[in-house]
Short mmCIF file of C-alpha atoms in Angstrom, two decimals:
data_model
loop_
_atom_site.label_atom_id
_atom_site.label_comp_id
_atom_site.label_asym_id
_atom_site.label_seq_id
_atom_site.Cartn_x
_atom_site.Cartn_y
_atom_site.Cartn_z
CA UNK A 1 10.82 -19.80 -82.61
CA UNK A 2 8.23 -19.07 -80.48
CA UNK A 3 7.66 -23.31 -79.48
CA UNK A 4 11.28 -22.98 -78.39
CA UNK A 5 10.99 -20.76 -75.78
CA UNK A 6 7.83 -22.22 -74.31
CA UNK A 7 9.70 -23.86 -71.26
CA UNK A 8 11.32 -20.88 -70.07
CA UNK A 9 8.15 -19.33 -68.21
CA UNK A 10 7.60 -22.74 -66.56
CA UNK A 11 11.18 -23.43 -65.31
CA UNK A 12 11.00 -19.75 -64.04
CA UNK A 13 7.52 -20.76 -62.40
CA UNK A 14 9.11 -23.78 -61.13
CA UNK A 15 11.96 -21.51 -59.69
CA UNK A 16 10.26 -19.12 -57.90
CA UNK A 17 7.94 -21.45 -56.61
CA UNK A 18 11.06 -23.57 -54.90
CA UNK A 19 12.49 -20.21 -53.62
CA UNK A 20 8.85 -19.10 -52.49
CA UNK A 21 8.64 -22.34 -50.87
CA UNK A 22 12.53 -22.28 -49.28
CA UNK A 23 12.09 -18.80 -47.70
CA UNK A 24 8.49 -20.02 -46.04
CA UNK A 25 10.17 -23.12 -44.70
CA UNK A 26 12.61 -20.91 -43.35
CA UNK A 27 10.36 -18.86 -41.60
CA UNK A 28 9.04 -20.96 -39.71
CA UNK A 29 12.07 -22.82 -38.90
CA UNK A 30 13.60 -19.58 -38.01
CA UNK A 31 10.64 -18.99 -35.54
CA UNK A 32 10.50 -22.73 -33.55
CA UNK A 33 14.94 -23.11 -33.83
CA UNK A 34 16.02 -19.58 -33.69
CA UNK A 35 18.74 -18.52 -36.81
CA UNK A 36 21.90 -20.70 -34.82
CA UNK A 37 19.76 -23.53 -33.96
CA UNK A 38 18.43 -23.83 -37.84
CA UNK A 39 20.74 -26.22 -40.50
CA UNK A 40 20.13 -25.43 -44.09
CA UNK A 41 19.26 -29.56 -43.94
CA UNK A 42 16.23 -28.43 -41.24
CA UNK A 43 14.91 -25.77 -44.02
CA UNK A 44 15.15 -27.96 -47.02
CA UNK A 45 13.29 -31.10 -45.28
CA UNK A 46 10.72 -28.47 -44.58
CA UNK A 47 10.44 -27.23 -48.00
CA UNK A 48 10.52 -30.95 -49.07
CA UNK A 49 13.37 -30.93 -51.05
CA UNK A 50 16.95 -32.00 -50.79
CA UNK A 51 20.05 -29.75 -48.80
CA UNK A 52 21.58 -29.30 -52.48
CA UNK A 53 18.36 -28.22 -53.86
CA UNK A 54 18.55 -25.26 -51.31
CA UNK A 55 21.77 -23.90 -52.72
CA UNK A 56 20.39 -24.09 -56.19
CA UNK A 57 18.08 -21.31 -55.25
CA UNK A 58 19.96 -19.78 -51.90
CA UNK A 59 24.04 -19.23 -51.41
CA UNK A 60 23.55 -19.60 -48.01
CA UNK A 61 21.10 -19.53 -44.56
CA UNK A 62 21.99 -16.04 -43.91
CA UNK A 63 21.10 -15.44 -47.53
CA UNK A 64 17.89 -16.17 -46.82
CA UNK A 65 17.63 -14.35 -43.60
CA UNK A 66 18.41 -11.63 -45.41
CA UNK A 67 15.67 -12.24 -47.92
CA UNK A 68 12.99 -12.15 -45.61
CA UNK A 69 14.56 -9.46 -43.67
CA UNK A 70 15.23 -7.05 -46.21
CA UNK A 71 11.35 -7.94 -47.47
CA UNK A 72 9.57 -7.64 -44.39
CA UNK A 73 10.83 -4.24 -43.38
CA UNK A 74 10.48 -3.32 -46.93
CA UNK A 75 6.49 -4.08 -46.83
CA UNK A 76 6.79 -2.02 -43.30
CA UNK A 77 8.64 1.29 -44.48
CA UNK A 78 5.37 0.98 -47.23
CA UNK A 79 2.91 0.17 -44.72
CA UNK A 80 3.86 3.49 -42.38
CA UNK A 81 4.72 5.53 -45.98
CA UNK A 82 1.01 4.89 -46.79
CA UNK A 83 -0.01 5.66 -43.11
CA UNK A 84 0.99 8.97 -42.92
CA UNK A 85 -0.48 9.95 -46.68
CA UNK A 86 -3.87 10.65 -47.42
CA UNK A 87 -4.68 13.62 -44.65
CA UNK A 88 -3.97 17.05 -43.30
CA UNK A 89 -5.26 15.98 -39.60
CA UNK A 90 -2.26 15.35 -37.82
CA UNK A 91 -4.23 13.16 -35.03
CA UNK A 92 -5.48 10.88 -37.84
CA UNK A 93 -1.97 10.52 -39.02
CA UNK A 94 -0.09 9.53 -36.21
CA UNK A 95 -3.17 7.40 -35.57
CA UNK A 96 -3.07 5.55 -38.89
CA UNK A 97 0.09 4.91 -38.39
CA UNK A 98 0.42 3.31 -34.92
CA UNK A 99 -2.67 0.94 -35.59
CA UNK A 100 -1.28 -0.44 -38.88
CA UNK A 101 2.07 -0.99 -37.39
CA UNK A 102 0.72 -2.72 -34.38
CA UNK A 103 -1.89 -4.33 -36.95
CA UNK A 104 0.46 -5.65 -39.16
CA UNK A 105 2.90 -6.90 -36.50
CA UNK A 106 0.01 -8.97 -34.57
CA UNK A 107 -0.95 -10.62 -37.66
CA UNK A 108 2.31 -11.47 -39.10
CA UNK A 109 3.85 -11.58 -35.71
CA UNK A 110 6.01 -14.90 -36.68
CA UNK A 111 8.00 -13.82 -39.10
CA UNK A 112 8.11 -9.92 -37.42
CA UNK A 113 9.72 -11.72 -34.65
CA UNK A 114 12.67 -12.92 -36.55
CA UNK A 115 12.99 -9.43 -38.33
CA UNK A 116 13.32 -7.65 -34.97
CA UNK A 117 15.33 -10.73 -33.29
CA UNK A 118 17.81 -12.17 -36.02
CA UNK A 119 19.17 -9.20 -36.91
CA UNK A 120 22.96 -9.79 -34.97
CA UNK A 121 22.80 -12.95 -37.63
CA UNK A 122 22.94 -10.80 -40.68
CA UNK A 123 26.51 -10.22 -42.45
CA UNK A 124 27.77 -6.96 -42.13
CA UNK A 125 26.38 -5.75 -46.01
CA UNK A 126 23.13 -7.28 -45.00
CA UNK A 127 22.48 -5.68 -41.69
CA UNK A 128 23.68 -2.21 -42.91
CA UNK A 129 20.88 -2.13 -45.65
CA UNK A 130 18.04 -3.62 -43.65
CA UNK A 131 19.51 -0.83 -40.75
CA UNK A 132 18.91 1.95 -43.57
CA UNK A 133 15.13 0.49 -43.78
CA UNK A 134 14.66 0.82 -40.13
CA UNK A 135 16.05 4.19 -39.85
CA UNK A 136 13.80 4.96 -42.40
CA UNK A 137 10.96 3.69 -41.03
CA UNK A 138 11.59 5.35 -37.72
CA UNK A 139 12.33 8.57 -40.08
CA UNK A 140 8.50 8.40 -41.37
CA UNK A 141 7.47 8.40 -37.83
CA UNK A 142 9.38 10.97 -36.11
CA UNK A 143 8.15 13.05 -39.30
CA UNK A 144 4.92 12.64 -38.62
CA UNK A 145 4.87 13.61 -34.80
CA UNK A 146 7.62 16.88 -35.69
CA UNK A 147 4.83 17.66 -38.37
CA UNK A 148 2.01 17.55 -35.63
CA UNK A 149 3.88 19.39 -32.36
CA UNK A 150 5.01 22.49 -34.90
CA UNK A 151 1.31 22.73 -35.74
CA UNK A 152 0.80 22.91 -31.91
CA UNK A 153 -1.28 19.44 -31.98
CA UNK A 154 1.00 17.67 -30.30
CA UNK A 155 2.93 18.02 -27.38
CA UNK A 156 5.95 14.66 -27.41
CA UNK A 157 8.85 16.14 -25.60
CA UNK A 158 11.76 14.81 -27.94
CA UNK A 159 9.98 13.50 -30.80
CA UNK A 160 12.90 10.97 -31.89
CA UNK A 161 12.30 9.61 -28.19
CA UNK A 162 8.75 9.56 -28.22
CA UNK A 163 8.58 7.79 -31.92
CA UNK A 164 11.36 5.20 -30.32
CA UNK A 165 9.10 4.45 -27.82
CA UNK A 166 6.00 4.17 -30.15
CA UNK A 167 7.64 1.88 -32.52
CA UNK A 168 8.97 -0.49 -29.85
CA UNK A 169 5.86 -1.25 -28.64
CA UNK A 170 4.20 -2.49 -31.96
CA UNK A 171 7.80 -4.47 -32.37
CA UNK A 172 7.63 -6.08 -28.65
CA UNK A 173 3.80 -6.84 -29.34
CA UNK A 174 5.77 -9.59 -32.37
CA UNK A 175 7.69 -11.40 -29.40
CA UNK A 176 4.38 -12.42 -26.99
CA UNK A 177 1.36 -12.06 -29.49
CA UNK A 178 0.23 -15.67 -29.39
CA UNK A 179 -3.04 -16.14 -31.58
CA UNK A 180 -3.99 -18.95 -28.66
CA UNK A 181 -5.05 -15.86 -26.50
CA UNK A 182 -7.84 -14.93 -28.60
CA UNK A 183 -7.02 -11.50 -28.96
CA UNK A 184 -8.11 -9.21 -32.15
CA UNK A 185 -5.34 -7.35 -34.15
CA UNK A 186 -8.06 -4.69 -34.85
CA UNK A 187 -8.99 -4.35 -31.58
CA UNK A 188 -5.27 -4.42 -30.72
CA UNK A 189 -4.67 -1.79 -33.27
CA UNK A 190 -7.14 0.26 -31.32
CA UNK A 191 -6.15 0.03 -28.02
CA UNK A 192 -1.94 1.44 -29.60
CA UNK A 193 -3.74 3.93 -31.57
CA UNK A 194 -4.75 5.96 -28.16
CA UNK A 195 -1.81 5.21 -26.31
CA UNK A 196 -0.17 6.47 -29.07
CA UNK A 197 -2.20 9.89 -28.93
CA UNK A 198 -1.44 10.05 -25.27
CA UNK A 199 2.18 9.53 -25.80
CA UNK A 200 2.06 12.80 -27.81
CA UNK A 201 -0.37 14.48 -25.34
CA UNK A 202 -3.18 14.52 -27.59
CA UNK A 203 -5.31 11.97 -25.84
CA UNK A 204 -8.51 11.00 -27.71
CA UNK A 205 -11.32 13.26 -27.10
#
């Protein structure tokens, strides 16, 4: 009995591996083509493998958008989640927050470009739920600043506004970050965490 099902773990290896490798190849094919100027034939050549191999793994290309969509924000809603945990100083918060967002988009800014910029390519089904991850991210944030002005900390104006505003500049930072410029992500991460202070008129020091 148990020789029998020996093989399973390694086919299921061999599967996720092929997926793991599909969804990388389509990354970066997403990034140098765009989602319209990708064929499933450009992804699979990329992964090494054959264009039926893809749909073995994959229904589709948007599938796979989706994939790495739905992922990506996913690992952001955790990143902010964890952000704003952890302390009762409302500065530190806000300030967590805005550096590992801008962090984490400058150092995976390739594949946070097609999150922000493929999204009209999603189906309908697939756009609504990665929509319900951004809202929720943006929910974390305006939380955190509505937390801070009622303690009299902060001073935003509209706080949905101001946390707009934060958020788009850690997602603009994806579509020029070039690592050719020889700029830091921590000292990038810096730099947005006192804007973002200032933004709330709470400017450090």
């Amino acid at each position: 009995m148990t020789a029998s099902r020996q093989p399973a773990p390694v086919t299921s290896s061999r599967a996720a591996d092929a997926r793991a490798r599909l969804l990388d190849a389509a990354v970066t094919a997403f990034a140098e083509r765009g989602f319209h100027g990708t064929t499933t034939r450009d992804i699979a050549a990329a992964a090494g493998m054959s264009p039926a191999a893809l749909y073995v793994h994959h229904r589709s290309k948007e599938e796979l958008l989706y994939e790495i969509s739905r992922a990506g924000h996913q690992r952001t809603l955790d990143l902010v989640t964890r952000a704003a945990e952890g302390t009762d100083d409302h500065r530190e918060r806000l300030g967590r927050v805005a550096a590992d967002f801008v962090r984490h988009h400058a150092r995976a800014h390739t594949t946070a470009r097609i999150l922000n910029y493929e999204l009209e390519a999603l189906g309908p089904e697939h756009r609504a739920e990665v929509e319900g991850l951004r809202r929720a991210i943006s929910a974390r944030v305006v939380a955190v600043i509505e937390d801070g002005a009622r303690a009299g900390v902060f001073a935003p104006g509209d706080p949905r506004m101001t946390a707009a505003a934060l958020l788009s500049l850690g997602i603009d930072l994806a579509r020029w970050f070039d690592d050719a410029r020889g700029w830091d992500p921590d000292a990038l991460a810096a730099h947005y965490r006192e804007l973002a202070l200032r933004m709330v008129g709470s400017a450090p020091g």
